[in-house]
Coordinates of C-alpha atoms in Angstrom, one line a residue:
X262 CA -31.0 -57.8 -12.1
X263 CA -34.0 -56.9 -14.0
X264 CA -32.5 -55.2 -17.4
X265 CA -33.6 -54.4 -20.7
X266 CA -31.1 -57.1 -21.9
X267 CA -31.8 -59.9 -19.5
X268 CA -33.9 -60.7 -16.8
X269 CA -31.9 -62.1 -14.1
X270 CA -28.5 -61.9 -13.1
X271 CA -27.4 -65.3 -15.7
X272 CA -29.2 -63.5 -18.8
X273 CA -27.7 -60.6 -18.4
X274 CA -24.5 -61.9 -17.6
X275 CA -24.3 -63.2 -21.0
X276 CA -26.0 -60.7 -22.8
X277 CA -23.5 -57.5 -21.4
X278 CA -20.6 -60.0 -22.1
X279 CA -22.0 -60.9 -25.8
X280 CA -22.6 -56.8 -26.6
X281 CA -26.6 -58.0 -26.7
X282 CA -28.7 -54.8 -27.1
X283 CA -31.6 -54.2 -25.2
X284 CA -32.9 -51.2 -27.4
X285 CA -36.4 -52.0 -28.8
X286 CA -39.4 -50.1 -30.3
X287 CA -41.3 -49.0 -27.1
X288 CA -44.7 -50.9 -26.7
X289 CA -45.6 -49.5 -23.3
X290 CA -47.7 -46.4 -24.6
X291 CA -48.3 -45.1 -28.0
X292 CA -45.4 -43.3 -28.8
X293 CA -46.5 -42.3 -32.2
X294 CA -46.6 -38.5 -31.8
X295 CA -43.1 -38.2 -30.3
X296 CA -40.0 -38.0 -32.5
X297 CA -38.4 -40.5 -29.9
X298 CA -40.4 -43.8 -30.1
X299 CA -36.9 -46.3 -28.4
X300 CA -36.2 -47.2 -25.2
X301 CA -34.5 -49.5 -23.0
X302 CA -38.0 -51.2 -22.4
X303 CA -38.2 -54.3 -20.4
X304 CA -40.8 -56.2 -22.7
X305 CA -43.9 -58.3 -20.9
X306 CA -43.0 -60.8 -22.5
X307 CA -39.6 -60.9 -21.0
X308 CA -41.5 -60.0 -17.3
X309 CA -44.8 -60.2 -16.2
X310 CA -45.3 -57.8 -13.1
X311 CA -48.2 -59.7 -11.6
X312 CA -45.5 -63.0 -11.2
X313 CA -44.3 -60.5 -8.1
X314 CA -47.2 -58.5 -7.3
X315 CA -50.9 -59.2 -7.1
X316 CA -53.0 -57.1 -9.3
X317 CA -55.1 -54.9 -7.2
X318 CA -51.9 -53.7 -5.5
X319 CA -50.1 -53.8 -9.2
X320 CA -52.8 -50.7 -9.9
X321 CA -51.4 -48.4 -6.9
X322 CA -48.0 -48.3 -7.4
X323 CA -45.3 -47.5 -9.9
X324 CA -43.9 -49.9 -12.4
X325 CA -40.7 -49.5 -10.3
X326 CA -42.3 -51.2 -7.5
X327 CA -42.3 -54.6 -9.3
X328 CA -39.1 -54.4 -10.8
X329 CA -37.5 -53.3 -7.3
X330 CA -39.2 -56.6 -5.7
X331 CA -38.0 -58.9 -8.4
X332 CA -34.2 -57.8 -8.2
X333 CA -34.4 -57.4 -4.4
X334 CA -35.7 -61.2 -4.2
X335 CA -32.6 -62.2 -6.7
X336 CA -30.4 -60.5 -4.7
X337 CA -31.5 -62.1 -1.3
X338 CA -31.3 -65.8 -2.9
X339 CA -28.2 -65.3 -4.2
X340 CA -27.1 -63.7 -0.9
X341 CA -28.4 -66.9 1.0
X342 CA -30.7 -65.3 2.8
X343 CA -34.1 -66.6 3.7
X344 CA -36.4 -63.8 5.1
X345 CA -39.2 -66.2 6.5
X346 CA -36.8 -67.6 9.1
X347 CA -35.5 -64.1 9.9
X348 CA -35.9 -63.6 13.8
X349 CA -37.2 -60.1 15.1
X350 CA -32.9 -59.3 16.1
X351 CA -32.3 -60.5 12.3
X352 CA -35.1 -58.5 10.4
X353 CA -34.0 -55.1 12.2
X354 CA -30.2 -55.5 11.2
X355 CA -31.2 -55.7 7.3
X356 CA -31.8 -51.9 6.2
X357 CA -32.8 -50.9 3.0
X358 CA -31.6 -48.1 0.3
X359 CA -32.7 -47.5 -2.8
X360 CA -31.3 -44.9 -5.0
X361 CA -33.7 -43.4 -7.6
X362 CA -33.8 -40.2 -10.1
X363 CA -37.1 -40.3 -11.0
X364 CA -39.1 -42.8 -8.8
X365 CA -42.9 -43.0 -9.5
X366 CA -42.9 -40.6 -12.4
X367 CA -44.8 -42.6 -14.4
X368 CA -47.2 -43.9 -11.5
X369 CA -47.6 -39.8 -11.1
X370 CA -48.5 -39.4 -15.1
X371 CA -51.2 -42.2 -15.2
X372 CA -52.7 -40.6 -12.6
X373 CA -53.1 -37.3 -14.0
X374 CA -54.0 -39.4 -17.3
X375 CA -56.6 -40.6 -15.9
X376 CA -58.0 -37.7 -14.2
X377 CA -57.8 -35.4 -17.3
X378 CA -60.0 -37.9 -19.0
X379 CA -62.7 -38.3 -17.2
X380 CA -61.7 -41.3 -15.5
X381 CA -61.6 -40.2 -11.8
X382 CA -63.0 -42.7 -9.9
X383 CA -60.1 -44.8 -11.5
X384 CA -57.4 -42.6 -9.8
X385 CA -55.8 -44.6 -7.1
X386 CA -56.1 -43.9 -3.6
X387 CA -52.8 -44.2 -2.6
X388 CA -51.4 -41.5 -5.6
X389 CA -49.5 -39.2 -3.0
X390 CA -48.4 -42.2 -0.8
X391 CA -46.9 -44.4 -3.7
X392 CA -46.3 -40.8 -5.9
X393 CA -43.3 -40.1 -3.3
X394 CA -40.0 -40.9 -3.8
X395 CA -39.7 -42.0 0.0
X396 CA -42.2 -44.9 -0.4
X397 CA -40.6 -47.1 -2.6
X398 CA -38.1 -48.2 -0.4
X399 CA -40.9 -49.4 1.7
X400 CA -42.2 -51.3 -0.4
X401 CA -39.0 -53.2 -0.5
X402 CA -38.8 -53.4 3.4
X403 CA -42.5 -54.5 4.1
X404 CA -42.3 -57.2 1.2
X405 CA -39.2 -58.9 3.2
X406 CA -40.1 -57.3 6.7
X407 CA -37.0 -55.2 6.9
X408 CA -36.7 -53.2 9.8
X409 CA -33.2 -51.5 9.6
X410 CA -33.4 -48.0 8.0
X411 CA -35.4 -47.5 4.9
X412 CA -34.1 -44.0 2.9
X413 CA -34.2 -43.1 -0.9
X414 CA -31.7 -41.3 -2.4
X415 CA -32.4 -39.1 -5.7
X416 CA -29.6 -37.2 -6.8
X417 CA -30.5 -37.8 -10.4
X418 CA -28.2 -40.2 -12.5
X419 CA -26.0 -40.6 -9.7
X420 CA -28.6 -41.7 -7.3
X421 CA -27.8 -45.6 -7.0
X422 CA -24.0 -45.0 -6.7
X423 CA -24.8 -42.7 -3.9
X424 CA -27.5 -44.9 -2.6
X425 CA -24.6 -48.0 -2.5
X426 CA -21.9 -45.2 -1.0
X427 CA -24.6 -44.0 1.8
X428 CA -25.0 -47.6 2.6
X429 CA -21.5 -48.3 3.0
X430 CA -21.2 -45.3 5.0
X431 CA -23.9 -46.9 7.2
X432 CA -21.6 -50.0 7.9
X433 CA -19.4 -48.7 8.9
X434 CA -20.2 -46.5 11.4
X435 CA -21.9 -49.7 12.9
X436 CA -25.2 -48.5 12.3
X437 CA -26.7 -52.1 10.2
X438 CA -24.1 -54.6 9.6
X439 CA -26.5 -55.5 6.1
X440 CA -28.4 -53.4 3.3
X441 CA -30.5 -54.5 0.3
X442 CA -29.2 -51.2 -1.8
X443 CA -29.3 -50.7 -5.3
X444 CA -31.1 -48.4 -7.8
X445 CA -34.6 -48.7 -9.7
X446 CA -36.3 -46.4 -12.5
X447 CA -38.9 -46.5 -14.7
X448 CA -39.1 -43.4 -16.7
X449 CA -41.1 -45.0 -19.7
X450 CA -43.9 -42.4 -20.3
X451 CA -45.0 -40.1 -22.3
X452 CA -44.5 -37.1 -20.2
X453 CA -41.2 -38.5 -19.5
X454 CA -40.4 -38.9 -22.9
X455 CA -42.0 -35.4 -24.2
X456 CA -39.9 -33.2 -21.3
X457 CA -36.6 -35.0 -22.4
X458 CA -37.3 -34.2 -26.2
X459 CA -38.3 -30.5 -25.7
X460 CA -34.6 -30.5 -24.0
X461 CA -33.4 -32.2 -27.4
X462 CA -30.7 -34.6 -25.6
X463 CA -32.4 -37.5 -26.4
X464 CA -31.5 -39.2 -30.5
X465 CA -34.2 -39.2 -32.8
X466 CA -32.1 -40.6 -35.3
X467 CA -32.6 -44.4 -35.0
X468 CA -35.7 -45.3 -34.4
X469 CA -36.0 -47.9 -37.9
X470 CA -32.3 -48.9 -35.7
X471 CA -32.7 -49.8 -32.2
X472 CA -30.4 -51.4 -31.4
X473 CA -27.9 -49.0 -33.3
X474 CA -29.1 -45.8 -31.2
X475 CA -27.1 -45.4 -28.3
X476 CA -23.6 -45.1 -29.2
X477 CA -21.5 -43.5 -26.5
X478 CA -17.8 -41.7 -27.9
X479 CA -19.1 -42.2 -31.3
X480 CA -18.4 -38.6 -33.7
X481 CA -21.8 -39.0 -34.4
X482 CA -23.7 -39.7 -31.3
X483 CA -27.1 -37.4 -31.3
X484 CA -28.6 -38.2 -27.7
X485 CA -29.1 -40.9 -25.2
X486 CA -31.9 -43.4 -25.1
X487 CA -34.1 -43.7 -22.1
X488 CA -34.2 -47.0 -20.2
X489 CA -35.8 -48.6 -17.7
X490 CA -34.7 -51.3 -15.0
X491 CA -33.5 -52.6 -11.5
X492 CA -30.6 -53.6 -10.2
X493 CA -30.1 -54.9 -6.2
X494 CA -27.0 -55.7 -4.1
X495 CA -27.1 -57.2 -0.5
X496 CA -23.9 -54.9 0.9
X497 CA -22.5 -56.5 4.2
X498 CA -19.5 -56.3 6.8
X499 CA -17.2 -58.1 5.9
X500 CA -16.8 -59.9 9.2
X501 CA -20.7 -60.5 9.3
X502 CA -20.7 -61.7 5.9
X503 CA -17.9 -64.3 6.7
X504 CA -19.0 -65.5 9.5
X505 CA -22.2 -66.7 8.0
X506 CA -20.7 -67.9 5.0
X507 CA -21.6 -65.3 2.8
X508 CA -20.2 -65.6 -1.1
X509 CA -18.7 -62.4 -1.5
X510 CA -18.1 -61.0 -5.1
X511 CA -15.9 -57.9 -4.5
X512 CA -16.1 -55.1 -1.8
X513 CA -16.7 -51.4 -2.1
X514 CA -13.5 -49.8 -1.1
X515 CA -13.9 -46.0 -2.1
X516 CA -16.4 -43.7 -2.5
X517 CA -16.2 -40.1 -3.5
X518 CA -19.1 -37.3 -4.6
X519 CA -18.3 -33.8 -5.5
X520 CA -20.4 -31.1 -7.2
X521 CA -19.1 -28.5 -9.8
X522 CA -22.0 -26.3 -8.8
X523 CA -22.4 -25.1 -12.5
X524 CA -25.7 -25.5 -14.0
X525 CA -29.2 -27.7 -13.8
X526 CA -28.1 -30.1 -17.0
X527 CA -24.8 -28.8 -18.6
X528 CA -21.2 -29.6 -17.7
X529 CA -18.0 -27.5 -16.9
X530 CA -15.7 -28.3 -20.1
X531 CA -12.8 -28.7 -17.6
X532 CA -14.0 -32.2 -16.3
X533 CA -12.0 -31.1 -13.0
X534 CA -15.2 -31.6 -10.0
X535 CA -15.9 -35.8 -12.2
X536 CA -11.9 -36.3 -12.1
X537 CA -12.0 -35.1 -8.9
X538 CA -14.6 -37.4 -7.2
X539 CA -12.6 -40.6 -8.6
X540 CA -9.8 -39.0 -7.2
X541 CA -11.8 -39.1 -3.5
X542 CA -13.0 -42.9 -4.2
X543 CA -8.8 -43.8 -4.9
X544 CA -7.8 -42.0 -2.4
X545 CA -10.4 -43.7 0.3
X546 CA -9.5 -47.0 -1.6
X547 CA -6.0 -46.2 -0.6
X548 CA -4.9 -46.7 -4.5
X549 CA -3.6 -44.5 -7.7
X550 CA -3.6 -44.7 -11.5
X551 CA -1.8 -47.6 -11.9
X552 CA -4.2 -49.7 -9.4
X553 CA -6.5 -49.7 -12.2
X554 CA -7.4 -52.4 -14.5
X555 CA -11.1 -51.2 -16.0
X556 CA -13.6 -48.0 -15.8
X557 CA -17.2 -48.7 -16.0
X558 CA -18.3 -45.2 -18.1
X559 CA -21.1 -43.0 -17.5
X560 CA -21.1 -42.5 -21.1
X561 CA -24.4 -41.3 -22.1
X562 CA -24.0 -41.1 -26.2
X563 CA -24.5 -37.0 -25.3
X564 CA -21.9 -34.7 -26.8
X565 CA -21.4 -32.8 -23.6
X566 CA -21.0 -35.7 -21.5
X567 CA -18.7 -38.5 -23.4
X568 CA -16.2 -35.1 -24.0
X569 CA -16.2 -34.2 -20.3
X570 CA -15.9 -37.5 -19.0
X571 CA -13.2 -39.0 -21.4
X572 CA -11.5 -35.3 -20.1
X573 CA -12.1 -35.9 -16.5
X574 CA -10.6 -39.7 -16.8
X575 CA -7.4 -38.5 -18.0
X576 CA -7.0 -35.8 -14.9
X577 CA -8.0 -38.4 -12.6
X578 CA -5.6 -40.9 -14.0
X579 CA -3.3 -39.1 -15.8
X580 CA -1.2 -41.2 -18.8
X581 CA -2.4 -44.0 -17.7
X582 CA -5.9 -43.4 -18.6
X583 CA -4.5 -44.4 -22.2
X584 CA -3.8 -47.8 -20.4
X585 CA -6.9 -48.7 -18.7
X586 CA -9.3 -50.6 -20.5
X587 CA -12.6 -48.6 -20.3
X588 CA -16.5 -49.3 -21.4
X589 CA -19.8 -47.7 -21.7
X590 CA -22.6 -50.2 -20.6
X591 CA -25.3 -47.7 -21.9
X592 CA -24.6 -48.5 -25.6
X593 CA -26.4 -52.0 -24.9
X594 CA -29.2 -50.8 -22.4
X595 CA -29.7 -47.0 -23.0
X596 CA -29.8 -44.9 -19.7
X597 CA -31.9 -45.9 -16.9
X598 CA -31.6 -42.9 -15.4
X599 CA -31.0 -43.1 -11.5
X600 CA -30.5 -46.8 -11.6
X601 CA -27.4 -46.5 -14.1
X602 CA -24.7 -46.9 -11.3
X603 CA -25.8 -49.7 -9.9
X604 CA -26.3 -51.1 -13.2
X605 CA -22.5 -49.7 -13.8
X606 CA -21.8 -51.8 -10.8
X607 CA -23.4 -55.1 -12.1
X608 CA -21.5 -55.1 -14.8
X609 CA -18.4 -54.3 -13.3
X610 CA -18.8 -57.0 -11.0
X611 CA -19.1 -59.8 -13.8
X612 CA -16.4 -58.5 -15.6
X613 CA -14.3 -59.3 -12.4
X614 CA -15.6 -62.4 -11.8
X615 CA -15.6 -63.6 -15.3
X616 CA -12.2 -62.0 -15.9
X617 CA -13.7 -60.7 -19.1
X618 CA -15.0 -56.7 -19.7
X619 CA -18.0 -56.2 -21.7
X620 CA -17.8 -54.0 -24.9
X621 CA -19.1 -50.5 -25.6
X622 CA -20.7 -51.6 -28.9
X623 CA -22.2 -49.5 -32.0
X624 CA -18.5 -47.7 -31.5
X625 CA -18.0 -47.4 -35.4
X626 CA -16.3 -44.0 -35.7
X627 CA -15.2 -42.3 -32.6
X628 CA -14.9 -38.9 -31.7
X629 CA -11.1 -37.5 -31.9
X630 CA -11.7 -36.1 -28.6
X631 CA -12.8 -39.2 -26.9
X632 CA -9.7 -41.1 -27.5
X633 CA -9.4 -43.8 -24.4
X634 CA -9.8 -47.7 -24.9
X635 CA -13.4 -48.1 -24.5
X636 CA -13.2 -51.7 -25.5
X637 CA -15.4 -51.4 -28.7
X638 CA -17.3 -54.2 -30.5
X639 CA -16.2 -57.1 -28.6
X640 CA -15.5 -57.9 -25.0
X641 CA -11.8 -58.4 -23.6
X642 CA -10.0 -60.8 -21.4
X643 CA -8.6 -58.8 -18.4
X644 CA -7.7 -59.9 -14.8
X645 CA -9.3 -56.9 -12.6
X646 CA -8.2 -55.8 -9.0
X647 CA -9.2 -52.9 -9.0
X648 CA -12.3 -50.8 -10.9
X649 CA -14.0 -47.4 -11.1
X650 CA -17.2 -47.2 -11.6
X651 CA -18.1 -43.6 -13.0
X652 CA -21.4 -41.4 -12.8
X653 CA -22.2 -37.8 -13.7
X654 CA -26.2 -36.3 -13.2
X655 CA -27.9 -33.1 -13.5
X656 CA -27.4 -30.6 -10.9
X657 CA -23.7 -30.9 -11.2
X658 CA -23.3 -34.1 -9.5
X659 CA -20.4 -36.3 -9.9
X660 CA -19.6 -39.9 -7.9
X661 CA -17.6 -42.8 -8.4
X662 CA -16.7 -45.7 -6.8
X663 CA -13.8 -48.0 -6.5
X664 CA -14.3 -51.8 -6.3
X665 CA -11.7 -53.8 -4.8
X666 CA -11.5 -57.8 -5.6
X667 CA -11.5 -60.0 -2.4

């Protein structure tokens, strides 16, 4: 886990669990002409790219390229497994899936940057190579020699909770019995930032505030805030993973994607197509409503979306969405974009393990239409069998998944 919050999966363990913001001034690039000047930023003083990357390869990729390596390396220690003693047979059963919204964006806008400026000769040769989405899983599979499947999937903010349901999808048709799969973005730039303020869903309302600025269900939430990060997951048969001793921390037992086919960024009012794919992930999970014992939100701190999705929850689980303790892991990160539902799934899985859910903080007045439990301020002490994890993205997309406690 690389997050804005904590670097590694024990800092931001605590930090989700303590409400710790991760909301700072952003230092990448001079943000001065931009009404928006917060992000999610990882600082360098938190992470230093060239710890994972040398510098003259630092210089032809995106930013997500070191993050991805860091998590993925996380991921493969805690998972046990050592990919210098992986034999030929061993290397081709690990695949690899990453699920990203904007991939190299930012790798894409330093190059035109530089070439506007003068500075050709300092464009990289490899700009349409690492400027495609399709690369950056290959990054990940040539660092570890990886020679199972190596796909990206961009389906905007519900990229990485696609990216972990297509990977599921690949066990168990018996394709790889193991995939590295999780979700990685990087949209810190200024033409990043610039596009999402002409489209005025981002808040320009806190910068003085931080830490204050993303505040999802809140009557007066103006915008999310942009964010950047990497979070990895090895995802295994079961069988496989017990057989070599593998610790296992929950498995993925539902998956379900729908599409209200509606517009580019806005959402139906009705919430039905969002209720409808948590209604697929339950139904694959073989459970209902009362199954339930936490939601890990989307909840973006946008109008639209906090309304529609508190909506959708209740169709999908009827009364007892009054019931189910719900919160909004965006009001301590911001939104990272494609890499939010596997974020969504990090934290769902602590909350699990630690039998504790982390809060939605900076909830201070909420919005009469977004009435639901979202756990505000502080965490709470729950014992969880069952969770959704919840994403909605541009394009009309909607997926959710249902973790299931082994």
């Amino acid at each position: 886990m690389v997050s804005p919050n904590g670097i590694g999966k024990t800092a931001f363990c605590r930090a989700i669990l303590d409400g710790k913001s991760g909301v700072k001034q952003i230092t990448r690039f001079d943000a001065s002409d931009l009404p928006v000047k917060i992000a999610g930023e990882i600082s360098a003083e938190d992470f230093n790219e060239l710890d994972w990357m040398e510098a003259k390869e630092r210089k032809h990729v995106s930013r997500s390229v070191p993050l991805a390596i860091a998590a993925a390396s996380e991921a493969l220690k805690d998972a046990g497994v050592d990919h210098t003693k992986l034999s030929l047979d061993e290397q081709r059963e690990i695949g690899v899936v990453v699920g990203s919204g904007g991939g190299a964006n930012d790798f894409t806008d330093q190059q035109y940057q530089l070439y506007f400026s003068g500075k050709i000769k300092s464009v990289s040769i490899f700009t349409i190579p690492s400027g495609t989405m399709g690369t950056m899983a290959s990054e990940v599979s040539m660092r570890y020699g990886f020679r199972g499947l190596s796909h990206v999937i961009t389906t905007g903010c519900t990229s990485s909770t696609d990216a972990i349901g297509y990977a599921r999808r690949q066990i168990q048709l018996g394709v790889q019995p193991m995939m590295m799969v999780g979700g990685v973005d990087t949209p810190l730039s200024w033409g990043v930032l610039k596009a999402f303020t002409l489209m005025k869903i981002m808040t320009e309302k806190w910068n003085a505030e931080p830490e204050r600025a993303s505040r999802p269900f809140n009557a007066d939430r103006s915008g999310f805030v942009v964010a950047e990060g990497a979070w990895v997951f090895m995802l295994e048969d079961y069988d496989h993973a017990v057989a070599r001793g593998a610790r296992i921390y929950a498995e993925v037992a539902g998956y379900g994607s729908t599409c209200e086919a509606f517009h580019r960024v806005r959402l139906q009012e009705c919430g039905e197509e969002p209720a409808r794919a948590i209604g697929l992930a339950m139904k694959e999970a073989g459970v209902n409503a009362q199954n339930i014992q936490y939601v890990n939100l989307h909840g973006t701190s946008t109008d639209l979306n906090d309304r529609i999705e508190t909506r959708a929850l209740k169709l999908a689980l009827g009364d007892h969405a009054y019931n189910v303790p719900m919160s909004a892991l965006k009001s301590q990160i911001g939104h990272p974009q494609g890499a939010c539902g596997a974020a969504g799934v990090a934290a769902t899985l602590i909350a699990m393990q630690h039998k504790q859910i982390p809060p939605t903080i900076n909830l201070e007045k909420p919005d009469p239409d977004c009435d639901l439990d979202y756990v505000p301020d502080v965490g709470r002490q729950v014992e969880i069998e069952h969770a959704i994890c919840n994403c909605i993205a541009f394009g009309s997309k909607n997926s959710a998944l249902v973790l299931r406690k082994v």
